[in-house]
Each structure stands twice: as C-alpha cells, then as structure tokens.
Tab-separated table of C-alpha atoms in Angstrom:
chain	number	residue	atom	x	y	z
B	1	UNK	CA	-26.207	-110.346	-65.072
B	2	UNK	CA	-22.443	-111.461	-65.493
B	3	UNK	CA	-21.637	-114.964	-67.148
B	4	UNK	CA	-19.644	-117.101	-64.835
B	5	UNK	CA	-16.989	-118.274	-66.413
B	6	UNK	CA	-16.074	-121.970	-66.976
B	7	UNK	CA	-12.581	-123.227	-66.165
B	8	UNK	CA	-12.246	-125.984	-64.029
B	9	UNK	CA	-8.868	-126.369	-62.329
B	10	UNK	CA	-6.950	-127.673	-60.248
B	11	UNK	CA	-6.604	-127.318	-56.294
B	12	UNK	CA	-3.987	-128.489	-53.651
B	13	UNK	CA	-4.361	-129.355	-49.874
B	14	UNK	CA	-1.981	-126.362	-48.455
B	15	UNK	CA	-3.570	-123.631	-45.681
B	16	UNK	CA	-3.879	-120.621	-47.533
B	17	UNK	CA	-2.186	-117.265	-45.747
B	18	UNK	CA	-3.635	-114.093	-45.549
B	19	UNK	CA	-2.624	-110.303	-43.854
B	20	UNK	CA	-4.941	-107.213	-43.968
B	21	UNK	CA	-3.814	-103.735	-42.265
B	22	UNK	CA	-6.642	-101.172	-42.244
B	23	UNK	CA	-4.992	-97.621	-42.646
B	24	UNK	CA	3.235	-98.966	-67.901
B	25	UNK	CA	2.031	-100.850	-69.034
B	26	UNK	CA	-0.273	-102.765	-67.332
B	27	UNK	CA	-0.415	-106.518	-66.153
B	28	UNK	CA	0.394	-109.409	-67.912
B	29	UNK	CA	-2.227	-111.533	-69.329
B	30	UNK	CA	-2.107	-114.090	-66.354
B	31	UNK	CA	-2.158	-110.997	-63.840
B	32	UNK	CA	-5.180	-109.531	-66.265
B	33	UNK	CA	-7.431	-112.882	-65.896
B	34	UNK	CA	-6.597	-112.373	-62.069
B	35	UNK	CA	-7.730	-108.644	-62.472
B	36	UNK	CA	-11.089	-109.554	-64.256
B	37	UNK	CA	-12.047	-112.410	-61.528
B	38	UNK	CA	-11.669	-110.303	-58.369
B	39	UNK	CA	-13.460	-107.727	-60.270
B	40	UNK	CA	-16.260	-110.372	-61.103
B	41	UNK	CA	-16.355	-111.529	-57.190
B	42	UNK	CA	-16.531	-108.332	-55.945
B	43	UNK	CA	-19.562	-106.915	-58.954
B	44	UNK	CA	-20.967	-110.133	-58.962
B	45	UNK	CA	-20.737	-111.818	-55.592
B	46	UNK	CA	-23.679	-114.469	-56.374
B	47	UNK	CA	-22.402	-115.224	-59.676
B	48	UNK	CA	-18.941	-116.044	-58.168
B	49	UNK	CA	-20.140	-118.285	-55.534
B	50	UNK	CA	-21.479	-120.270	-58.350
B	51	UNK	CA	-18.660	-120.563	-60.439
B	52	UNK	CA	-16.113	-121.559	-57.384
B	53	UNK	CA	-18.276	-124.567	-56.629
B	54	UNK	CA	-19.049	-125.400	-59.937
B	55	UNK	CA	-16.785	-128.565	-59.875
B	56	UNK	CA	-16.695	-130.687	-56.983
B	57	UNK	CA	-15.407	-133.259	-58.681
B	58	UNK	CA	-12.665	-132.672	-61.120
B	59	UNK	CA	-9.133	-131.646	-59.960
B	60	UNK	CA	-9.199	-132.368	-56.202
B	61	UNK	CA	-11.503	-129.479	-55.241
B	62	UNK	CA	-14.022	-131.783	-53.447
B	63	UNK	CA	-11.178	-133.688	-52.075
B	64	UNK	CA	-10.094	-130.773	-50.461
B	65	UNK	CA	-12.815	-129.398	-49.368
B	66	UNK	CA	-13.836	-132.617	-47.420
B	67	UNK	CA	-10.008	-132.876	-45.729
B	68	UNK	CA	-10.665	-128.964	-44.317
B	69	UNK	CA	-14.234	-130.479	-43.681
B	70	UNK	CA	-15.582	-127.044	-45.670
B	71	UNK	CA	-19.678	-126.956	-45.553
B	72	UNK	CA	-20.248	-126.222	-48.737
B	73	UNK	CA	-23.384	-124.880	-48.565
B	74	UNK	CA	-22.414	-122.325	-46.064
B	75	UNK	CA	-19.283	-121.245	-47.727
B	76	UNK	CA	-21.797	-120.558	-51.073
B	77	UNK	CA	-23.702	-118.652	-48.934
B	78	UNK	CA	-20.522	-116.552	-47.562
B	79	UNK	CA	-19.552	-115.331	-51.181
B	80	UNK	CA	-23.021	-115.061	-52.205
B	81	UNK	CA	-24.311	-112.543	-49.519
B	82	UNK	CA	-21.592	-110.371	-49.618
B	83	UNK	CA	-22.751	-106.732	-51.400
B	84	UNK	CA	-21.396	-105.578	-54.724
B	85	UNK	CA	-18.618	-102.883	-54.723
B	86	UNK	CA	-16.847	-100.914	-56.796
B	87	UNK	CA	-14.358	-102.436	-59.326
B	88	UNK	CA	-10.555	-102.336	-58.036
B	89	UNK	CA	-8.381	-100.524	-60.895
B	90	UNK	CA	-4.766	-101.446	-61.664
B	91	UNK	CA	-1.434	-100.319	-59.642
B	92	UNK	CA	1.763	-100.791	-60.714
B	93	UNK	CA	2.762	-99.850	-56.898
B	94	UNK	CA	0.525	-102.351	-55.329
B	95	UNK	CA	1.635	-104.955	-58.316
B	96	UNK	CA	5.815	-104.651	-57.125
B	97	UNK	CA	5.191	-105.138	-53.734
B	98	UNK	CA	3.040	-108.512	-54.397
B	99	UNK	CA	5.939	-109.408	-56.731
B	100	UNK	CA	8.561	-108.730	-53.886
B	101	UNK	CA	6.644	-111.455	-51.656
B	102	UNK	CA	6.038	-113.547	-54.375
B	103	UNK	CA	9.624	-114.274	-55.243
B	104	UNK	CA	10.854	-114.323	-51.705
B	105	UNK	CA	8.164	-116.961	-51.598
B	106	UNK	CA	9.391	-118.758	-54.106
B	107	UNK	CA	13.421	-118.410	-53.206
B	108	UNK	CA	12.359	-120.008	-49.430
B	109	UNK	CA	10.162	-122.418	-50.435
B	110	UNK	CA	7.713	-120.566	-47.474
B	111	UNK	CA	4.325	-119.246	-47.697
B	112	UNK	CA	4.379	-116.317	-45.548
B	113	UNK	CA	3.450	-113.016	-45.146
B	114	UNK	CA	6.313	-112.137	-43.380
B	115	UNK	CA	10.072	-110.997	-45.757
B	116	UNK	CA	13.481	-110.206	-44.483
B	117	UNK	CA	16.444	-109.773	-46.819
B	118	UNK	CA	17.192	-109.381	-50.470
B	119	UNK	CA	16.362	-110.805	-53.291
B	120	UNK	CA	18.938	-112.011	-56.091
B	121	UNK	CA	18.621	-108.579	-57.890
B	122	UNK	CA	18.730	-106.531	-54.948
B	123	UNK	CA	15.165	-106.105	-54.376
B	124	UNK	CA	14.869	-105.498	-50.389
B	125	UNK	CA	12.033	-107.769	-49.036
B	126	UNK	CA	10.256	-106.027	-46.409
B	127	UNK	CA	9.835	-107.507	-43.190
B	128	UNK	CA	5.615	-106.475	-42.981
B	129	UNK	CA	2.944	-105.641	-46.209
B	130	UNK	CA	3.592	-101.757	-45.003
B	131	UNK	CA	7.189	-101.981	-45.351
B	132	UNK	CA	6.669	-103.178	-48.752
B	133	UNK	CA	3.804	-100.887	-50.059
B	134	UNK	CA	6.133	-98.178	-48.350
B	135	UNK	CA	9.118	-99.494	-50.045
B	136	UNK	CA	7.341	-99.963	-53.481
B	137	UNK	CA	6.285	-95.707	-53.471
B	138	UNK	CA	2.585	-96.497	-52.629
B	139	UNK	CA	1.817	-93.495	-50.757
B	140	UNK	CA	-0.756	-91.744	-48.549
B	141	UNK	CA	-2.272	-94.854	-47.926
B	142	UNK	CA	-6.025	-95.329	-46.183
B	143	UNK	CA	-6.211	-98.905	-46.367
B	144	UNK	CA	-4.527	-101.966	-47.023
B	145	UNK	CA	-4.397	-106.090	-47.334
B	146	UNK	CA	-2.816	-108.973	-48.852
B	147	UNK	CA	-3.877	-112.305	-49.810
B	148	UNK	CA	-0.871	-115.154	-50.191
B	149	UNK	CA	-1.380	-118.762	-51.548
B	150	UNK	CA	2.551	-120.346	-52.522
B	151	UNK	CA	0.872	-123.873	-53.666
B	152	UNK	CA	-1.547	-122.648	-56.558
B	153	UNK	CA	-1.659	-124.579	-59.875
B	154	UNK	CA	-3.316	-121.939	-61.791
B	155	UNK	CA	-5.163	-118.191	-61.626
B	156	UNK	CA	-8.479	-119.971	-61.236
B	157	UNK	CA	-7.595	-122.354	-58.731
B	158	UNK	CA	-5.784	-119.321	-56.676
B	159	UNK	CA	-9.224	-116.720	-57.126
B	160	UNK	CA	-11.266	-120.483	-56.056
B	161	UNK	CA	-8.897	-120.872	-52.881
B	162	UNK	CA	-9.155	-116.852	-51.840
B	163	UNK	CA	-13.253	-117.184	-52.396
B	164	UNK	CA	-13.607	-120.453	-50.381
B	165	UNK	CA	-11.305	-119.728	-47.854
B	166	UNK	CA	-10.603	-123.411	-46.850
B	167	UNK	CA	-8.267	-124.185	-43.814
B	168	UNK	CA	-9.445	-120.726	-41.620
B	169	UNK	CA	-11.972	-120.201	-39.117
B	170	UNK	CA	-15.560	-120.048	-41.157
B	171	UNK	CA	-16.958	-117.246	-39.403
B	172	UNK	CA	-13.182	-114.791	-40.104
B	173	UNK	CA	-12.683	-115.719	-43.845
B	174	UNK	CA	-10.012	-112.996	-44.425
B	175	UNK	CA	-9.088	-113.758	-47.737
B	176	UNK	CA	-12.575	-113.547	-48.842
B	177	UNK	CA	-13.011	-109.930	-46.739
B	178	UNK	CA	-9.894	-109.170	-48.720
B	179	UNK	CA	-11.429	-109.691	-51.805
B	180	UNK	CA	-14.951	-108.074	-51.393
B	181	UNK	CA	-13.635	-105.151	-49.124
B	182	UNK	CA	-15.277	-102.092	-50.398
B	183	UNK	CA	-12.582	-99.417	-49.079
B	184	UNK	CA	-10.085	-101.051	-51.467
B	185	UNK	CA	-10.033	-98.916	-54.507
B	186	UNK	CA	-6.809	-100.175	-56.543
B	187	UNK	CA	-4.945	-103.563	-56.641
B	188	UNK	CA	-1.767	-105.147	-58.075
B	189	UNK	CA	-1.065	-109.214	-58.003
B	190	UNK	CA	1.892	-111.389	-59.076
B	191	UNK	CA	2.081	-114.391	-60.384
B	192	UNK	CA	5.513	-116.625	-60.037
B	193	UNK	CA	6.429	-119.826	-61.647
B	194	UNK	CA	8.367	-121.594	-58.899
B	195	UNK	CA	9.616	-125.036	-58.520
B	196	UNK	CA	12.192	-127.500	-56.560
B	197	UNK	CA	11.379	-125.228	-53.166
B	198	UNK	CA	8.700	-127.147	-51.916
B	199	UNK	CA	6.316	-124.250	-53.471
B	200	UNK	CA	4.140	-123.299	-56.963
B	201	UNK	CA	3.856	-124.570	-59.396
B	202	UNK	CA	2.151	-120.845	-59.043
B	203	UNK	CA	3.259	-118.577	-56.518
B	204	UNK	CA	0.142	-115.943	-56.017
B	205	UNK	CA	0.132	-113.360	-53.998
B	206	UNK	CA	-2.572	-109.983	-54.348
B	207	UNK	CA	-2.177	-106.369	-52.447
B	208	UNK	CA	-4.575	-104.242	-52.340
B	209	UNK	CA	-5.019	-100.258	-51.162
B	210	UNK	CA	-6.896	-96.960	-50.989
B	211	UNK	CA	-5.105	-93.521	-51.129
B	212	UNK	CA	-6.188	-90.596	-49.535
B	213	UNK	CA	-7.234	-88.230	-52.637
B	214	UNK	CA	-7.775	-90.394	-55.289
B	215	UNK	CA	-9.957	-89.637	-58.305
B	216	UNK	CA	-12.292	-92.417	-59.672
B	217	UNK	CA	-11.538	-94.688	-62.196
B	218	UNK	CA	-13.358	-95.861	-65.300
B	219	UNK	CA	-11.608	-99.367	-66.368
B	220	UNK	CA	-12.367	-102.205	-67.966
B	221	UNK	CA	-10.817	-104.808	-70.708
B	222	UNK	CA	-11.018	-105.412	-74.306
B	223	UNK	CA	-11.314	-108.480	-75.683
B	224	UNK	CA	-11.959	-111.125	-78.614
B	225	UNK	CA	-13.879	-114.250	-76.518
B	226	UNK	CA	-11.788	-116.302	-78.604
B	227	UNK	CA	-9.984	-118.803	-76.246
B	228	UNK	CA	-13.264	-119.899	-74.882
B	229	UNK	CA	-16.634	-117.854	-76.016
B	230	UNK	CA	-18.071	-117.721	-72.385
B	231	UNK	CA	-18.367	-113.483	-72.472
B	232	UNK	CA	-15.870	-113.559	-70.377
B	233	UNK	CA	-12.227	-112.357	-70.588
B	234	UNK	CA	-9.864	-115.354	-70.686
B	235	UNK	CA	-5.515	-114.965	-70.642
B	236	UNK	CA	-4.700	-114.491	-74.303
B	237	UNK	CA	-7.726	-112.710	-75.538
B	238	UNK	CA	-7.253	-108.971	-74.832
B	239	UNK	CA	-6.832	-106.641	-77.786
B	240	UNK	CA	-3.722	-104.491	-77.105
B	241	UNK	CA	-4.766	-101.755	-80.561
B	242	UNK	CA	-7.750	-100.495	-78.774
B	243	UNK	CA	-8.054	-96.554	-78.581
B	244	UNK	CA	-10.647	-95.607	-75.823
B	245	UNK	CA	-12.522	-92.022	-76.101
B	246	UNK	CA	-13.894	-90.864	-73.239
B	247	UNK	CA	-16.078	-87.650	-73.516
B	248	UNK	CA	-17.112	-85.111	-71.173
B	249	UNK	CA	-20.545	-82.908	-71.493
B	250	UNK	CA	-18.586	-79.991	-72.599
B	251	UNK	CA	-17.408	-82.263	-75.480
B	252	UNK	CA	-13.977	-82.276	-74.290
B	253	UNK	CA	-12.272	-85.668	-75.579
B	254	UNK	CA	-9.193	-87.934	-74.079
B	255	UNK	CA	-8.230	-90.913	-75.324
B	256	UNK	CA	-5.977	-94.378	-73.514
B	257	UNK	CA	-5.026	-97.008	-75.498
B	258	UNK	CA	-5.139	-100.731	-74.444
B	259	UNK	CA	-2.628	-102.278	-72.639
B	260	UNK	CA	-1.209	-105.508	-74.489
B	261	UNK	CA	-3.279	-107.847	-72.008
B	262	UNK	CA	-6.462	-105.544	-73.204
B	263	UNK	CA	-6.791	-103.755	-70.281
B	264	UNK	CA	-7.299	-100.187	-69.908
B	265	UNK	CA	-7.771	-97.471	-67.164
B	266	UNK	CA	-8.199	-93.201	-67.024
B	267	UNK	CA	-8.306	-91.291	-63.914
B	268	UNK	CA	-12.040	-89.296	-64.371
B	269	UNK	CA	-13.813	-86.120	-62.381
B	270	UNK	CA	-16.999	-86.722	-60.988
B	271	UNK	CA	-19.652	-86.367	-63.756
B	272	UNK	CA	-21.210	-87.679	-67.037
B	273	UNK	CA	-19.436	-89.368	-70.270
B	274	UNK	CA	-20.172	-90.903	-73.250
B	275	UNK	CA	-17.090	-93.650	-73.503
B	276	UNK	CA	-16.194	-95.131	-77.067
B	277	UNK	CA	-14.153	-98.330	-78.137
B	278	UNK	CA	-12.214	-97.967	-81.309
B	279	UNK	CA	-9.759	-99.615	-83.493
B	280	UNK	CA	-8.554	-96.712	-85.724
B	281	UNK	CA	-12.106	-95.283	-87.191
B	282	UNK	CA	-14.070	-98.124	-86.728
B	283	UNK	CA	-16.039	-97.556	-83.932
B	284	UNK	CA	-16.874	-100.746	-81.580
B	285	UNK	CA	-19.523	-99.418	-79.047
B	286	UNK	CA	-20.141	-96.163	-77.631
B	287	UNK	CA	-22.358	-95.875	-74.602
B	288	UNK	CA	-22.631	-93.293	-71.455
B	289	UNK	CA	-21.409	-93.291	-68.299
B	290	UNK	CA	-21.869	-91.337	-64.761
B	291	UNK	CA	-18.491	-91.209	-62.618
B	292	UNK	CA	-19.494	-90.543	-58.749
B	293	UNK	CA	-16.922	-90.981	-55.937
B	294	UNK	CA	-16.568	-94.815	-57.474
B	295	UNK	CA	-14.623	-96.681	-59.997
B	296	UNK	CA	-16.624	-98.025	-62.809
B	297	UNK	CA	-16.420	-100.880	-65.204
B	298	UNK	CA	-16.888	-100.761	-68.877
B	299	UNK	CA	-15.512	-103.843	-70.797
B	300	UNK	CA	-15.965	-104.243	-74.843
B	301	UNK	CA	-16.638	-108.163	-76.148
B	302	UNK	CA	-15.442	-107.544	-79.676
B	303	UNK	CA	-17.188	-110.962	-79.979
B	304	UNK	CA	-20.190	-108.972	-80.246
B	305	UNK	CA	-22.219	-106.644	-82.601
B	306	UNK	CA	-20.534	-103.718	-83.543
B	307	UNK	CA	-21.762	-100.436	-83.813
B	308	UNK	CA	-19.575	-100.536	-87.387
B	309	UNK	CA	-19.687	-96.893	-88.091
B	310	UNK	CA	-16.509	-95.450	-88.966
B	311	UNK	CA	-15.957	-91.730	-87.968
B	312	UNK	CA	-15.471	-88.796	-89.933
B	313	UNK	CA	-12.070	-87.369	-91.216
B	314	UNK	CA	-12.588	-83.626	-89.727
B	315	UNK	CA	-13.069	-80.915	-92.009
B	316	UNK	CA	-10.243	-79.589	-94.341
B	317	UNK	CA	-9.398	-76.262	-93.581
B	318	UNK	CA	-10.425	-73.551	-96.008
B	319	UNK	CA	-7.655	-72.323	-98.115
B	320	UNK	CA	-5.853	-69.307	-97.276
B	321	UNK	CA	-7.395	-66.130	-99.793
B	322	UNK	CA	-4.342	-65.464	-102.523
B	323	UNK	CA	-2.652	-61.990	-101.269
B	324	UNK	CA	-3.404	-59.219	-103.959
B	325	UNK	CA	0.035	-57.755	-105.404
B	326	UNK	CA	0.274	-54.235	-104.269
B	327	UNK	CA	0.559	-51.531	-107.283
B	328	UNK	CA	2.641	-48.648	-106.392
B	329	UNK	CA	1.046	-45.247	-107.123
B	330	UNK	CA	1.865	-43.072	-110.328
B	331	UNK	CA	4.106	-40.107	-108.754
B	332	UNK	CA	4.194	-37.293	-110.815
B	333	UNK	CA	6.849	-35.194	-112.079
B	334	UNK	CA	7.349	-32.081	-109.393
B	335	UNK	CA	6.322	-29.121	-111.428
B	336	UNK	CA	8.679	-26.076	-112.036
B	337	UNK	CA	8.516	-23.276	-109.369
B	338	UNK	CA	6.279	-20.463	-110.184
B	339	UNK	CA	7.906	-16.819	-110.301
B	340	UNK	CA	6.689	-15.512	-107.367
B	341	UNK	CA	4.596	-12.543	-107.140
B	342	UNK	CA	3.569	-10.042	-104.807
B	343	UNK	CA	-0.417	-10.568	-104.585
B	344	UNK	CA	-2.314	-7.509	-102.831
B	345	UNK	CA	-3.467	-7.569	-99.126
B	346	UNK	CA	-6.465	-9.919	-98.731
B	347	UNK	CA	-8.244	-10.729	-95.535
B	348	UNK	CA	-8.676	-15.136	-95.460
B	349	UNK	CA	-11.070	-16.413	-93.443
B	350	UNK	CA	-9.957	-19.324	-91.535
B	351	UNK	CA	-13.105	-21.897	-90.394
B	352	UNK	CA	-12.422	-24.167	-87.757
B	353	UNK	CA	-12.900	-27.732	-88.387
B	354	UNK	CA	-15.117	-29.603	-85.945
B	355	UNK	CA	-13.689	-32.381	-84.113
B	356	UNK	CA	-15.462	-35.676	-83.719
B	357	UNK	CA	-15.849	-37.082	-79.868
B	358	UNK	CA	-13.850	-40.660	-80.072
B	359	UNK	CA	-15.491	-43.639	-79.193
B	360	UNK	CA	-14.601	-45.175	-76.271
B	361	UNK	CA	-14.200	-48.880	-75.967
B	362	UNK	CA	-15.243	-50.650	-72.728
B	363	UNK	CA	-13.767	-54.080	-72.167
B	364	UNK	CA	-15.235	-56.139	-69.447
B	365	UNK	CA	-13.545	-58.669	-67.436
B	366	UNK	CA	-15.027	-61.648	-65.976
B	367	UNK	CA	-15.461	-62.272	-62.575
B	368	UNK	CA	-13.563	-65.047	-61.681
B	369	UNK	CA	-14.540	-68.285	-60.191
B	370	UNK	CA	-14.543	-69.019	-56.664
B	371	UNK	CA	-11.850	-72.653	-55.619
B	372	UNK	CA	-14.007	-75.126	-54.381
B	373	UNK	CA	-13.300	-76.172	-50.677
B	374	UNK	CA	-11.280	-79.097	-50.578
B	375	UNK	CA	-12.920	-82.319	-49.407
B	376	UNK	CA	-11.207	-84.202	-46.606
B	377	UNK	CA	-11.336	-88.094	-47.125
B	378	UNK	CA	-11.689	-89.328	-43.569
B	379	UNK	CA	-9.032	-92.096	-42.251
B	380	UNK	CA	-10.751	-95.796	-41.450
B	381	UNK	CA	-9.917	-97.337	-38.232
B	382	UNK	CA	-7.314	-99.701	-38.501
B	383	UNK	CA	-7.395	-103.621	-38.524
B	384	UNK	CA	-4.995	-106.434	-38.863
B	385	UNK	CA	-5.612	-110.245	-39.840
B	386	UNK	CA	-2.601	-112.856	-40.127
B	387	UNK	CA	-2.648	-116.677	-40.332
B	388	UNK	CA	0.395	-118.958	-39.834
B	389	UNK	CA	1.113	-120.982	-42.790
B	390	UNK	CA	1.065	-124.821	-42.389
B	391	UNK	CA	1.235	-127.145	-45.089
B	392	UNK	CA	-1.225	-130.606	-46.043
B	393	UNK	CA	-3.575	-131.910	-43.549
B	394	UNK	CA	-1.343	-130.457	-40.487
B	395	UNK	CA	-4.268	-129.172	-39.030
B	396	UNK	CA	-7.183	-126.764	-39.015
B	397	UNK	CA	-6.135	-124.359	-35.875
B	398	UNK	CA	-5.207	-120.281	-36.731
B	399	UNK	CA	-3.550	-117.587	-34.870
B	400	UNK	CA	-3.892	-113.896	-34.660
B	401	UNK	CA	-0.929	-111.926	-34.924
C-alpha cells in the first residue's frame, strides 16, 4: 500500500473551474510533485481520500469546506470508491497548452477555461482546450480534459481542491472525474507564480489526453526522501544522474536517464522486462515488469536498501594473432638449354585424369514472417463539462456549457 504523504497547506475560498471534452526534458520539480500526486489519486484512490482530509484544521481547509457546506464524509467516500487506473505519463504537448491558459490566467486576473488573444511573447491563446491541444501539436487525439484553479497557494493545496471538488454540484465532481478518468493516458500541468491580478499566488492549471496509437509507458521517479522521509517524492528530491535499463526477454537492453526533477519515462511493446536503477555501475534495484495495453509505475526510494552490486566491465576483446612475415621462395637459376636431339619414334601413352564431381552448396533462406494485422483503437463517445468561475462566497449555483 502507498504512504500518504504529509503536507498540510493552505486553501482559499475561490470556485474551482473545470472543462473535459471526450474525443525534453521533463517537468520541473513543482510540475513533478504535481505528476506524482495525480498519479497517487488515481493508483491509490483510498489512500488519497485520506491524505486530502487529513487537516481540517490548519490553513483554512475546514473553513472552506464549511462556507461550500462540503459533507465531508461523503466527499471521502467520492475519492475513496473510485477504481485504480493506470498511471498518466508525461507530455510536453499537453504541458504547453496548460501553460498557455495558465499565463493568460494570470495576465487577466480570470479563472477561466475560456482564451482569446496573445500572450506577451506571441503565444496565441486559444479560444477552447481543443484549440490549444491543437495549437500545442497534440495530435490524433481520443480524449481530453482540463482542470483550472487561478487562486492556489501551493501544489498540495491545488491536487486537495481538484480531489474535493468544493463549490460544484456533489453528485458531477468534474475535476475529480478529471483526475481518476481511466481513458487518460498522458498529462502535462503548469504551474504560474502570479500576483497584483486578483489571481495566484499559484496559477494551476492540468490537461490531460489519449492518442489514438499509443504504446504503453513504463514511468516512474527517482528520488532521495530527503526533504521529508515520508516514501514519498517531495519537490527537490529527484535524482537527475539516474540511468534506467530496461530489458526485454531476448536480452535486448535500452537505457533513459532521469530527468533533473527525477522523473523518467520509455515508450515499451507489450511484454515482459526486468527494469534496473543505476547510478554509473552501482546498481540500485532491479526488479521485473509485464507491459500490457497500460502504463506502469516503477519509482526507486534511494532512501532505501540497495541492491549495492556494481556490474561488470564487459570482457576485453582477445588480441588480434601477430601476422606471420611471408618468406619469398628460393628461385633457381634457369638452367642452360640442352642441345637438342632427335630421339627415335616412341608411342606415349596418355591416361586420362579423373575428374572429381564438385560439391554443391545449398543455401536456404528463411521464410519470412507474416505483419501482424493492425489493431484499431476504437474512438470514445464524446463529453463536455464546464463551470463558470465565480470568486469567494458568491454562491454555490453551476452551469453547463
């Protein structure tokens, strides 16, 4: 079972906003600790309802859950009861188009899902989340949603607000469908210091998608436990020097390095692996793995034991053999012509000599192997949730766009 983790934070009284339409170098530390909590909501459902209501009374969070007049027992039971699903894996698509709304965000001082415009370097700010994704080069996309909250104080208090899903109708939560959706596959978020627009201090805003076509993921994070040894990852404790092996059954090896937040990611066929976490020959952990039609997890505590065994330098090659100098042959001196003479009529036999039959050589070719059919992802329906924004205590009411 997962370890909740253990920051308490800080939580404000705005409506959060949400949008869902059916249809490198990795992230920043902040982004990463983002990364690792959806992950841990949507892997560990039961253990996240835990941790978002495990302080009531610290930071406003059971201030503001009595001004949205939140039943906290049912909301625990919302996050709780939803199923596990696969791990989301990073995209640096998904991750400029929640930057785009981010910063217009931030430059209006709005929370909305809704752009229009430019921003100061030129960025165009689409008008709808599919104008962005499109605009971004996300492409061939089966599925789709965003999750908005302008007034966040921190990642934790953000992930908290998303989970709860304070201020919306109880029995819609879309940001919390958003989160534990199990057709998403991949995700990018942005994170936006903003202030003196009426919004931030943390401007959050998460996208995430399914293409048509995509091979599983293995991903995970590396890191040290050493801003706050709860066995989980916190910002500023990935390992960036990390070299991850990941092995097929034919022994066929590929390696990813770390990103500098400690993530890490690989694209993987269907089949079986043995992963291993290394910092040059020192081996961390090695374990093994089965990739289906899912994304999997595999994160490395460095906190922990090590496996300490350091692999072996391969083989030298054996020297080349020393060529042998070449002698050239004794050639005689050509002896003198004989005088010729007339010899008497003989009769010489001449003898055939018999001819060997050559050998013949066969080479067989292979027959080749067949292509496997193509499989054909099928297209979900499509579905759209929106919310207008509205700021402190102005009300509990929603629309539908």
């Amino acid at each position: 079972m997962a370890r909740r983790p253990t920051l308490r934070t800080n939580l404000n009284l705005e409506r959060l906003e949400t949008r869902e339409v059916l249809s490198a170098g990795g992230p920043t530390r902040e982004v990463q600790a983002m990364l690792e909590l959806t992950n841990f909501a949507r892997q560990h459902p039961s253990d996240a309802a835990n941790w978002a209501f495990s302080d009531l009374e610290t930071d406003n969070l059971g201030v503001t859950l009595k001004a949205y007049k939140v039943d906290v027992s049912r909301a625990k039971s919302d996050i709780a009861s939803k199923p596990a699903v696969q791990p989301l894996a990073w995209n640096a698509q998904l991750a400029s188009a929640a930057s785009t709304l981010s910063r217009f965000q931030a430059k209006t001082g709005v929370q909305s899902h809704t752009g229009g415009g430019t921003l100061s370097d030129g960025t165009v700010v689409g008008v709808t989340l599919d104008d962005r994704i499109s605009n971004a080069q996300y492409k061939n996309s089966t599925a789709q949603g965003e999750n908005a909250f302008a007034y966040s104080t921190s990642v934790q208090n953000a992930m908290k607000a998303f989970l709860i899903d304070w201020g919306n109708d109880p029995s819609v939560k879309p940001h919390l469908t958003n989160l534990t959706k199990p057709e998403y596959r991949d995700a990018g978020f942005a994170v936006v210091d903003s202030s003196g627009t009426g919004v931030g201090p943390k401007v959050v805003t998460q996208v995430f998608g399914a293409q048509a076509g995509e091979k599983p993921m293995l991903l995970g994070v590396v890191y040290d436990d050493s801003v706050q040894a709860d066995h989980f990852y916190q910002a500023g404790e990935g390992r960036g020097d990390v070299s991850i092996d990941v092995i097929d059954a034919g022994g066929n090896a590929q390696t990813v390095q770390t990103w500098d937040a400690g993530g890490y990611q690989i694209a993987l066929d269907p089949g079986h692996y043995t992963v291993r976490a290394r910092i040059g020959d020192k081996v961390i952990r090695t374990q093994g793995i089965d990739i289906n039609n899912q994304n999997v997890k595999v994160d490395f505590n460095l906190a922990d034991r090590w496996e300490n065994t350091v692999l072996a330098p391969p083989a030298a090659a054996a020297p080349a053999p020393a060529p042998v100098p070449t002698v050239a042959a004794a050639v005689e001196a050509p002896k003198p012509a004989p005088v010729p003479v007339t010899p008497p009529p003989v009769v010489i036999p001449i003898t055939v000599p018999k001819t060997d039959t050559p050998v013949v050589v066969v080479v067989s070719t292979p027959t080749p192997t067949p292509t496997p059919k193509p499989i054909v992802t099928p297209t979900p329906a499509t579905a759209t949730y929106s919310l207008d924004p509205l700021s402190a205590f102005q009300g509990l009411q929603w629309e539908s766009w």
